[in-house]
XYZ file of C-alpha atoms in Angstrom:
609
model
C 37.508 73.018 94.312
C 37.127 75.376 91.539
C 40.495 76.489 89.414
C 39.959 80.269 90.188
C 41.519 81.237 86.712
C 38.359 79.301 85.234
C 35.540 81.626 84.860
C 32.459 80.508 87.524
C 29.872 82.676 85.600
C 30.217 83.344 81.602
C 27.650 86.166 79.575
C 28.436 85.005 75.926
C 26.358 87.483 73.346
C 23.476 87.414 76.037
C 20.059 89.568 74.216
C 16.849 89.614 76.821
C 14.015 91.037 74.634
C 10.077 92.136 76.062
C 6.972 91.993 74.650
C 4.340 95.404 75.229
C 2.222 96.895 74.094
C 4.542 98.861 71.999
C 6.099 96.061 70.725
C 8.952 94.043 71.227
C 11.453 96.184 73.410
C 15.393 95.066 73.363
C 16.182 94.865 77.468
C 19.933 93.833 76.752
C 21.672 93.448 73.481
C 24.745 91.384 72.951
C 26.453 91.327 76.685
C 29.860 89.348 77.483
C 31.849 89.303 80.540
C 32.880 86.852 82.880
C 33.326 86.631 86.600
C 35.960 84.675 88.239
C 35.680 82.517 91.618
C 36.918 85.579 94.723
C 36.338 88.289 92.192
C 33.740 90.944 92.252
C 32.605 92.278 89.161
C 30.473 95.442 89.160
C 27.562 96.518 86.630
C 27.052 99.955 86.711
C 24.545 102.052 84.742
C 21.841 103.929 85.079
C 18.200 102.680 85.825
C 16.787 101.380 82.804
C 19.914 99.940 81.313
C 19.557 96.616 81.896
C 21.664 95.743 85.027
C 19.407 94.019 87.282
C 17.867 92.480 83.134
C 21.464 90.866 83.187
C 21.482 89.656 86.575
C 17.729 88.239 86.413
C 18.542 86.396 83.125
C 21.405 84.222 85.089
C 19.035 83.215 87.722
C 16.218 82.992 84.943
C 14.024 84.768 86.532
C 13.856 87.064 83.586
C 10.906 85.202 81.901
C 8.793 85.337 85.305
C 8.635 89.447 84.401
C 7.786 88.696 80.213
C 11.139 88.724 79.198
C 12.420 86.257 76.693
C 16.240 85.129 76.193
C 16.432 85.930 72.634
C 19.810 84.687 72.475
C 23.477 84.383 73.921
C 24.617 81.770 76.452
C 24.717 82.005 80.233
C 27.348 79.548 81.422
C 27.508 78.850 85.288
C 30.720 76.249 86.507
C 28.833 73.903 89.552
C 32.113 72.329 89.836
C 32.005 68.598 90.079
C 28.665 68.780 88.663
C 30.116 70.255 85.084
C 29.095 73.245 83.630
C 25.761 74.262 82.384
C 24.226 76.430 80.309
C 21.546 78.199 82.351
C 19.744 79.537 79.533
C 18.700 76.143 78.007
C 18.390 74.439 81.694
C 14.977 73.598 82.408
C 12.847 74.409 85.703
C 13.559 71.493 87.484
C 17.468 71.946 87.588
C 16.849 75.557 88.067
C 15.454 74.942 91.151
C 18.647 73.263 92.428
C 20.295 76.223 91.420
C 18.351 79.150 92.611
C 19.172 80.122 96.302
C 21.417 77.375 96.702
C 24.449 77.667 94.114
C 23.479 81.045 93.623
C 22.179 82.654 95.958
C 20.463 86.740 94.937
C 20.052 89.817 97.303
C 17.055 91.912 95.538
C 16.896 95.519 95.162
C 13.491 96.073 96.885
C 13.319 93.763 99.668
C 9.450 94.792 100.891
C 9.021 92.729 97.432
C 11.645 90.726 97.759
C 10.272 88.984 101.651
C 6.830 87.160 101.784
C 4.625 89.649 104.041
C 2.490 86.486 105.280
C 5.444 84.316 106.435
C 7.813 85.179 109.864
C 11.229 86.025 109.126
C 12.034 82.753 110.373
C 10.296 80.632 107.821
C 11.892 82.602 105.017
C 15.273 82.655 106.219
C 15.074 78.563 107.166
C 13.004 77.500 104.073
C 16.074 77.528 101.669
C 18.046 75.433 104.269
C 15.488 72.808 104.728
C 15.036 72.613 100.909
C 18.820 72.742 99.209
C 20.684 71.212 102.454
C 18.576 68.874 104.042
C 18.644 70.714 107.820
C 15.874 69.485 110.227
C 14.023 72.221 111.690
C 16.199 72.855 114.845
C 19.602 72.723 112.787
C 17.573 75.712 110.157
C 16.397 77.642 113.505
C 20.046 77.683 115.037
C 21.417 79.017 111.582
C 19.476 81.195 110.911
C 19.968 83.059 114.072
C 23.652 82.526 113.216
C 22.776 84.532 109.626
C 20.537 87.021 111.966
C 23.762 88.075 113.730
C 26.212 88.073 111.189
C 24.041 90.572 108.783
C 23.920 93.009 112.011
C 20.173 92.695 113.114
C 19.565 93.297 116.707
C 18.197 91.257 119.032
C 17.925 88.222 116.133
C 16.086 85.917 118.533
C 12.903 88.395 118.481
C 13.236 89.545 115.263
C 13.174 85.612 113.765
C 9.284 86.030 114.850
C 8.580 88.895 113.199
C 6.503 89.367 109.931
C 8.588 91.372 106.982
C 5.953 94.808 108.114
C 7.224 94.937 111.281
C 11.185 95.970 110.514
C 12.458 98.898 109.274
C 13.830 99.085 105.212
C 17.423 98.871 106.272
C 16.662 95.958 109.008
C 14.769 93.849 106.067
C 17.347 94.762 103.340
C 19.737 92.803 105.755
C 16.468 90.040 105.837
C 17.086 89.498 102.500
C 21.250 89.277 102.971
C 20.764 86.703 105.669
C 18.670 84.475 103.038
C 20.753 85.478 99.920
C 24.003 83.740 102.465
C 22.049 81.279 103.941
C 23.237 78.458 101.540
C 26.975 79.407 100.788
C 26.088 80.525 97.103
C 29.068 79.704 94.713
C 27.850 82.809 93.051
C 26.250 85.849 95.163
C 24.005 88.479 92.695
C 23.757 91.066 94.796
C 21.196 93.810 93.185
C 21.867 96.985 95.170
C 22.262 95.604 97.931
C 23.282 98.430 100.091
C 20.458 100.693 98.670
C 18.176 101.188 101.885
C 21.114 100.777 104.493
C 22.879 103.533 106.178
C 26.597 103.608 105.954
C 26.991 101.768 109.154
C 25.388 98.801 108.209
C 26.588 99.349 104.814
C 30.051 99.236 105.635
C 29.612 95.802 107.681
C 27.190 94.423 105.001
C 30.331 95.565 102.522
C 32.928 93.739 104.691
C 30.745 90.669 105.360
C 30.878 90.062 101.548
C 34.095 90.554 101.014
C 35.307 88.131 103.745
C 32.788 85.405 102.378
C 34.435 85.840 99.438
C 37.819 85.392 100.588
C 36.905 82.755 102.755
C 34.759 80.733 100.495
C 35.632 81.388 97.272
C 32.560 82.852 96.497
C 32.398 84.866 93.297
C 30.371 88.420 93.532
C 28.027 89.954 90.790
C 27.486 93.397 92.417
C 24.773 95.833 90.720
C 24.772 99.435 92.131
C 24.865 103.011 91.356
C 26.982 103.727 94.072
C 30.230 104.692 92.420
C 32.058 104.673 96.091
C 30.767 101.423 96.805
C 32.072 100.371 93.330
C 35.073 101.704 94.337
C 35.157 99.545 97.989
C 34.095 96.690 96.599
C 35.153 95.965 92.575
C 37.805 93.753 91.055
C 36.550 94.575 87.428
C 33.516 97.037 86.419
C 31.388 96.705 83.472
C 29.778 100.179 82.869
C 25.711 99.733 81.057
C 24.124 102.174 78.781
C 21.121 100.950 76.723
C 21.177 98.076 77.229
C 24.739 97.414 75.972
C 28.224 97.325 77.845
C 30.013 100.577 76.810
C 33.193 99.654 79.074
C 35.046 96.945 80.890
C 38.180 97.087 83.228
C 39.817 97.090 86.613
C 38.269 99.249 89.006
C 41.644 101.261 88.949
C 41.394 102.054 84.979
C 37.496 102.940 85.080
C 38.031 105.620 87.761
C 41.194 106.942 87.114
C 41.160 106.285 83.293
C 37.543 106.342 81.935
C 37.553 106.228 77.953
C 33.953 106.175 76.802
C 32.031 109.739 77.327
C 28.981 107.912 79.167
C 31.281 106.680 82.143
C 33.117 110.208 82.262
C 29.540 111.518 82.570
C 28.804 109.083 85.785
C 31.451 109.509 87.907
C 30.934 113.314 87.319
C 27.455 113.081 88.970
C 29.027 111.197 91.736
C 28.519 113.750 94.888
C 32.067 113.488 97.191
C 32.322 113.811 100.262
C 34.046 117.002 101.247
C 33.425 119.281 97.841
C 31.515 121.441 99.991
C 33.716 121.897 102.781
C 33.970 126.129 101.496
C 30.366 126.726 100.713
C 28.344 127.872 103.125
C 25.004 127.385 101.546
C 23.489 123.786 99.114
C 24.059 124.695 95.598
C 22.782 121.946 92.339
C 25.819 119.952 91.084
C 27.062 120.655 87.489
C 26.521 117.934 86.016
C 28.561 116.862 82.338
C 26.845 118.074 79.257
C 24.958 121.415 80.950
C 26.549 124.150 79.594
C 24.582 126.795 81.544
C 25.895 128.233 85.219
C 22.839 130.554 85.655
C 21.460 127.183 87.810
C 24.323 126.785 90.246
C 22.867 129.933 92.742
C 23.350 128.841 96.420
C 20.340 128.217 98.163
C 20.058 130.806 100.830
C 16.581 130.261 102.281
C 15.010 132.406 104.732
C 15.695 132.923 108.778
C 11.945 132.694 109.166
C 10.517 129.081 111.013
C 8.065 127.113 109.064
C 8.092 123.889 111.409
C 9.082 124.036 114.487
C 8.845 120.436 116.718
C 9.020 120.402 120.473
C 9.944 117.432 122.845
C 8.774 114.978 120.090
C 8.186 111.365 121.755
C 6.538 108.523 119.705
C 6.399 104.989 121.064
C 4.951 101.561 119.732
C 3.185 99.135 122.099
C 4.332 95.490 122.351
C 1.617 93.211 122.649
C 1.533 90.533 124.344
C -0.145 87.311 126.618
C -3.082 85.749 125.655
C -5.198 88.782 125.725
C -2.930 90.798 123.568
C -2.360 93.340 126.329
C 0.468 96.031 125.961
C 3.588 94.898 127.868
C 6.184 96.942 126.283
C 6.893 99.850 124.237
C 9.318 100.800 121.565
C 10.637 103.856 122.400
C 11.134 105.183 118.484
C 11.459 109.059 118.725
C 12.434 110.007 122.425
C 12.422 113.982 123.053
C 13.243 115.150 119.713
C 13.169 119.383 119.332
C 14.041 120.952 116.065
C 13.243 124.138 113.379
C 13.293 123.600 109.555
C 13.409 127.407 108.013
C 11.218 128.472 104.973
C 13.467 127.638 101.928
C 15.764 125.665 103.589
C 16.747 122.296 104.326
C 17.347 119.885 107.204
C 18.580 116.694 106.645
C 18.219 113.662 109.656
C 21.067 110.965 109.593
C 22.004 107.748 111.268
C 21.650 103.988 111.503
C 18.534 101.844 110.355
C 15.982 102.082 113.310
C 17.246 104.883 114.955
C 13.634 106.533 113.943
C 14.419 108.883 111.508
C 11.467 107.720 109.302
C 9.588 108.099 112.781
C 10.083 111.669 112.738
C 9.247 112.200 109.257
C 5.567 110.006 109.821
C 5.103 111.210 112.967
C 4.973 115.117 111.443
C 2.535 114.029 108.991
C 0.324 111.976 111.699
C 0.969 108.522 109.369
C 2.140 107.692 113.088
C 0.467 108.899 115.910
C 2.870 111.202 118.045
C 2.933 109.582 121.938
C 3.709 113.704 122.766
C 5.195 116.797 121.690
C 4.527 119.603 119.795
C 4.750 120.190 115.574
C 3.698 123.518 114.243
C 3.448 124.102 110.847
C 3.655 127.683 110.061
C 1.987 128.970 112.870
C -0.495 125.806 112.987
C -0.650 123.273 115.775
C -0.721 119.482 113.564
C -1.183 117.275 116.747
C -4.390 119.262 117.886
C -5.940 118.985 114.654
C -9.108 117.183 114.294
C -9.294 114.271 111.123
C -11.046 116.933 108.321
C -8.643 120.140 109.496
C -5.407 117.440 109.263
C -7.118 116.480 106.356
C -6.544 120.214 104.778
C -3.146 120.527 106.327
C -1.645 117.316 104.680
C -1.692 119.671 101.408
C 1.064 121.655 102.706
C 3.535 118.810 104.071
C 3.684 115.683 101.808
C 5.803 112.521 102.156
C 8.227 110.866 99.074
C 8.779 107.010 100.790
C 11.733 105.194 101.097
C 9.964 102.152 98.692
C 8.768 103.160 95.502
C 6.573 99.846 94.645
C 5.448 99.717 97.677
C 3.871 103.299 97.972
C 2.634 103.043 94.571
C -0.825 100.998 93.821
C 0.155 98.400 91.261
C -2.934 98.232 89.667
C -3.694 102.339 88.886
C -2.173 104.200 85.679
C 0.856 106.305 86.907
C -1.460 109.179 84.791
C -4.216 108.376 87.850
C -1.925 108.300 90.678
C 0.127 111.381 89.765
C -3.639 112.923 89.094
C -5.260 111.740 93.184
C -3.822 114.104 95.116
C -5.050 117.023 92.397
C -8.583 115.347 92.069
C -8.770 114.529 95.816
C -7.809 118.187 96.763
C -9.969 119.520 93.912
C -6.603 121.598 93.202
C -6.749 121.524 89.533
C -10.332 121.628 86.942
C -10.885 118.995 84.745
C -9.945 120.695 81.805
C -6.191 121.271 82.592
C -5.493 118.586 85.025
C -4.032 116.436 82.095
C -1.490 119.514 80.892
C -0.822 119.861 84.642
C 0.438 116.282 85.487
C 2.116 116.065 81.428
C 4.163 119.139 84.129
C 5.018 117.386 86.457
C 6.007 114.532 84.230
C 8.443 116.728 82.246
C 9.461 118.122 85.860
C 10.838 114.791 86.813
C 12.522 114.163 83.442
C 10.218 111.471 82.572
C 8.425 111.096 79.487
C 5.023 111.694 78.846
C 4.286 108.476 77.130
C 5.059 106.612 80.462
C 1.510 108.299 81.509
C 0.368 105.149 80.267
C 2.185 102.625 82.224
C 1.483 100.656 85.286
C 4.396 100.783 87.869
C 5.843 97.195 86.931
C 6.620 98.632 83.489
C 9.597 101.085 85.559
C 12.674 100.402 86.569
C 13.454 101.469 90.613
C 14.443 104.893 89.800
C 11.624 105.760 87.448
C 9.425 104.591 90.051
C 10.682 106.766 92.913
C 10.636 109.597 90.245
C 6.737 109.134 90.034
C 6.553 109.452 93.855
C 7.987 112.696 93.763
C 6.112 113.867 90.565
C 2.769 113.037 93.529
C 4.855 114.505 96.134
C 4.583 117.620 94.364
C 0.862 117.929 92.713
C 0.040 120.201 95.439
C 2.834 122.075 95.670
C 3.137 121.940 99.357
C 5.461 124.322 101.738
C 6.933 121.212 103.415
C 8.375 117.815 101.905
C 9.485 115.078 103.992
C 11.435 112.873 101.197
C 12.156 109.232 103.268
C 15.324 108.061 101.202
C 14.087 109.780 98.187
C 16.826 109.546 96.019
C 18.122 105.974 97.452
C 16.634 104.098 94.555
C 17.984 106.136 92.166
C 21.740 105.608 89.874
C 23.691 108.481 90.321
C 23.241 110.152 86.746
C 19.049 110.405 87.971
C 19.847 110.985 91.638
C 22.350 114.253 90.508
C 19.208 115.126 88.485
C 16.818 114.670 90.976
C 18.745 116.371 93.807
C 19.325 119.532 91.343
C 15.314 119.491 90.505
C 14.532 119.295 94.370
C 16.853 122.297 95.098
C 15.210 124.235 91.505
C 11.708 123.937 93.337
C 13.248 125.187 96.357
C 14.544 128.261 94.759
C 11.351 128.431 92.538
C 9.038 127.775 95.322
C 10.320 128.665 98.503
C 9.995 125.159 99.336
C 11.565 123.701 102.716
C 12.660 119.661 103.065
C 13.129 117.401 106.142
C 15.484 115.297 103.673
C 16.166 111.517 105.757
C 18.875 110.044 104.355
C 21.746 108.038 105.060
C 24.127 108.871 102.047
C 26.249 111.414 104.159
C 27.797 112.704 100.368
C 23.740 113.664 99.391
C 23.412 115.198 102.933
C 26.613 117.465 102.832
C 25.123 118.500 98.910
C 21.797 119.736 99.781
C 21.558 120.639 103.559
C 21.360 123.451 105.711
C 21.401 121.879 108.782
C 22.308 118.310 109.643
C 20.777 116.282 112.446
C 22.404 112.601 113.539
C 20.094 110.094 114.972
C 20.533 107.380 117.421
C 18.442 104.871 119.489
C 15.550 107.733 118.692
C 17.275 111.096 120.127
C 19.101 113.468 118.301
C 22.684 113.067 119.409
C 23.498 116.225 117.227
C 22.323 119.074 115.306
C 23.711 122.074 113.623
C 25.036 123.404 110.677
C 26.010 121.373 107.672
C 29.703 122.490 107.848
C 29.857 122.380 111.777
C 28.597 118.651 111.758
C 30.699 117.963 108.802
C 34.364 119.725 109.852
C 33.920 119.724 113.382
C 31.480 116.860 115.006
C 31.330 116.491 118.705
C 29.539 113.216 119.104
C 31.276 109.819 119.489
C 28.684 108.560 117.432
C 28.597 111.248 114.606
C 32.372 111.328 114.472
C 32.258 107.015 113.821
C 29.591 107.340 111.247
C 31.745 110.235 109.323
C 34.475 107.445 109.418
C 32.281 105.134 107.858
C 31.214 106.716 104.686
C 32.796 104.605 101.778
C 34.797 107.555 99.211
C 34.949 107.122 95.322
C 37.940 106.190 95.518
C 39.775 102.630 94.922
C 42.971 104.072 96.610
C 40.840 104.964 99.841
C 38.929 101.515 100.577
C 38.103 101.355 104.085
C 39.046 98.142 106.041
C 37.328 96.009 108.310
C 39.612 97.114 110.857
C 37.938 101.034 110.010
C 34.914 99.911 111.724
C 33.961 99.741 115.306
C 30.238 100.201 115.601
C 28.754 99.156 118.645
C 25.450 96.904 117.909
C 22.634 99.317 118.504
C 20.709 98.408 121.781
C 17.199 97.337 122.136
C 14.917 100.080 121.939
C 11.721 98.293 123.723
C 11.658 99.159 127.335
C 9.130 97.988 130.014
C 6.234 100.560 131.026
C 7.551 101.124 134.278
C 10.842 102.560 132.343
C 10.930 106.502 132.518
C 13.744 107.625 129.963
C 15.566 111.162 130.827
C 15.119 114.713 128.895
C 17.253 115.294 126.069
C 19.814 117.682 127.667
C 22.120 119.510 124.957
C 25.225 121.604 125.590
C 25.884 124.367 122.848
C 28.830 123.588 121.119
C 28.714 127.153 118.639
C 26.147 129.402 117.000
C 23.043 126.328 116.352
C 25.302 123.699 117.037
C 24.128 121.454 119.639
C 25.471 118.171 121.013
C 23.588 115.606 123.362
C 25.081 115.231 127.040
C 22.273 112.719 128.699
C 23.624 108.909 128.263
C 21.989 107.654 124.880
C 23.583 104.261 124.873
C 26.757 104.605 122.707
């Protein structure tokens, strides 16, 4: 048993140093702090300033990406085994470590998970390995893992591949395997990044009693100030690659010293600070001296997209010929009007098809029924060459960055398809038009010359919104868009996305699950479960008055940046969402909606909660 005022994990003087192109780039420069056995210590930062560097270099991973420990010492306590000094261990003893005394949830876990192996061999391979489990004793755990990280029906999802589950579902994939061994020390690498604040909550709560109960000691990377505030002992605050700030989680919020940390938790958006404004407005952020940018968005009163009794289901194969003997009823009877110049923002829990909804406009998904019209144009009618032509108007920013960029193509080339496809731009200016868009997303021009593996998360979800835009479409669907991104970026991003709207008259469907974004740039809200829309209205009617059981828990939910507010276990009392595969014979009711006020609607046919 570990003396828990002995440090478990020591950074001593830790540099990480790259090799471009460029040259020889410092990742992290001179880093100490230590992190205690039931204590959670939080890095917090902005993308780029070498969190996850820090957190890599402990599991020494940091070399498989071309980075070098230049010099420090990363000291790791195994107990009765001594302790070591990870950055002169060699592979071999590494391997002991990795996964099984410390065990690391990744930020992106579409990279993270092995898309050729089931969930199932994944999850049991590190208990077979480190702890000796036959086969059937690695099976029965890992269903045991399955239901403790919240993933329904665990049996059926053990034999699925990584492709087949939704972001939040194989963010809680990679939980399951991160836990699977008991890690003395847990890295978690924003963790919480792709849930929704259901799951998020639970996935908060599970690591916090596996702390207490184990003794496990937490290194927790986010840019969620609130969920620093749930979850911190101590916070260590990044900038450049150097630590700028240490202390308790009670003197960084309510006593922040250094200018760079009274900058982040100004970008923070809270819940509630737009309880009197009727319409989105861009946040102030610290260091903008100008107002002239804070107009409210009023938008227009005249429909650009108007969907009608939207139904899209999956079939489940099965049987030796493959045949269909199921369906996943994603989107079931979903009606709803995004204005020109406005926004709508869809909410709720991971699978409850919101991302369904957003594909399904765009035909990435094949609609089972329904009706989308895009200002005054029928998409589901559409042959491939006219959809073709309307895909200009309505583009998509994904939930995954790496995954819906092409590894191997310039960012120059892939901000540049969409403009060359289209034929939008000559070949003269197209260069001055995407150095534009570059400066539009506050990146800099010399990244025109990287490759996507050369950004951090949130540069890389910047670039998908820098394409998003090329064509400058009437209709953007962003999928998580600003999920990926540290809070500093995100404020910056959310205020560019609301510029363009004022500029451009542009109109969002805006899927998110960070309820503080949603209340900051919507219009209208609508809450999503088991594939209906339980609710839909107003921003401040869903947010000061909600109707639905279900909206009203998930309000609950929503983790405040505050350390005095943490929500307990005892908060939460979410009913596992049911199985959304029904037989074909099954023949699901209408969505049936009484009118609570003026556009505020609220469902009244059973949806299962």
């Amino acid at each position: 048993m570990l003396d828990e005022k002995e440090p478990l994990a020591s950074f001593e003087n830790l540099r990480v140093e790259f090799d471009t192109k460029d040259g020889r780039v410092v990742a992290v420069e001179d880093i100490s702090f230590e992190i205690k056995p039931k204590q959670t210590v939080c890095l917090v930062g902005e993308s780029g300033s070498g969190k996850s560097v820090s957190s890599l270099s402990m599991m020494r991973l940091v070399e498989f990406g071309g980075g070098n420990l230049a010099g420090g010492k990363l000291i790791f306590n195994r107990g009765d085994k001594g302790k070591v000094d990870v950055a002169v261990s060699n592979q071999s003893q590494m391997r002991k470590i990795r996964g099984n005394e410390i065990g690391m949830i990744f930020q992106e876990p579409m990279t993270a998970l092995n898309p050729v192996f089931t969930v199932e061999r994944q999850l049991t391979e590190g208990l077979i390995v480190h702890k000796g489990f036959s086969k059937r004793e690695a099976k029965k755990r890992a269903l045991e893992l399955m239901t403790m990280a919240k993933i329904p029906e665990p049996a059926r999802r053990l034999k699925q591949f990584p492709h087949e589950l939704s972001g939040g579902m194989r963010q809680r994939v990679v939980i399951a395997i991160a836990l699977a061994c008991q890690p003395r020390l847990l890295i978690a690498d924003e963790p919480t990044t792709a849930l929704d604040v259901t799951i998020q909550a639970e996935i908060l709560a599970l690591i916090n009693r596996l702390k207490e109960e184990t003794g496990t000691a937490v290194m927790f990377i986010t840019h969620d100030m609130a969920v620093v505030a749930q979850m911190a002992d101590r916070v260590v605050v990044m900038y450049q690659g150097k630590k700028v700030e240490e202390g308790t989680v009670h003197e960084i919020f309510n006593n922040p010293q250094h200018e760079y940390t009274k900058a982040l938790l100004a970008a923070v958006p809270k819940l509630g600070e737009m309880a009197s404004k009727k319409y989105p407005e861009p946040m102030r952020l610290v260091g903008e001296k100008t107002t002239k940018d804070l107009k409210p968005i009023i938008g227009t009163n005249e429909p650009l997209l108007k969907v009608n009794n939207l139904v899209t289901r999956y079939p489940v194969k099965g049987g030796v010929f493959r045949r269909t003997v199921a369906r996943v009823h994603a989107v079931e009877d979903v009606s709803f009007t995004i204005m020109k110049g406005k926004t709508l923002s869809l909410v709720g829990e991971s699978g409850c098809g919101k991302s369904t909804v957003g594909r399904s406009l765009i035909r990435l998904v094949e609609p089972t029924s329904g009706d989308v019209n895009l200002d005054g144009q029928n998409i589901l009618s559409l042959n491939p060459k006219d959809m073709r032509e309307a895909r200009s108007n309505i583009q998509m920013v994904f939930q995954d960055p790496f995954a819906s960029l092409n590894p191997q193509m310039m960012l120059i080339d892939q901000v540049a398809e969409p403009l060359r496809n289209y034929g939008a731009v000559k070949r003269e200016v197209l260069q001055e038009k995407i150095g534009d868009l570059f400066d539009r997303v506050k990146l800099p021009r010399s990244f025109m010359q990287r490759y996507p593996h050369e950004l951090s998360g949130g540069q890389r979800q910047r670039i998908a919104i820098a394409r998003a835009l090329a064509l400058n479409p009437k209709l953007i669907v962003a999928d998580e868009a600003v999920s990926a991104l540290d809070v500093s970026v995100q404020a910056q991003v959310l205020n560019l996305m609301m510029e363009l709207q004022i500029d451009l008259g542009l109109s969002f469907l805006f899927i998110s699950h960070d309820m503080a974004v949603v209340e900051r740039v919507s219009h209208d809200v609508g809450v999503m479960y088991l594939g209906r829309l339980v609710e839909i209205g107003p921003r401040q009617a869903i947010f000061r008055n909600p109707q639905h059981p279900y909206t009203q828990d998930l309000l609950k939910a929503v983790p405040i940046a505050d350390p005095d507010k943490r929500k307990s276990e005892r908060d939460l009392n979410f009913k596992p969402l049911p199985s959304p595969i029904h037989d074909l014979n099954y023949r699901p009711e209408p969505s049936i909606y009484r009118k609570v006020a003026k556009n505020h609607y609220v469902l009244t046919t059973d949806c299962g909660y």
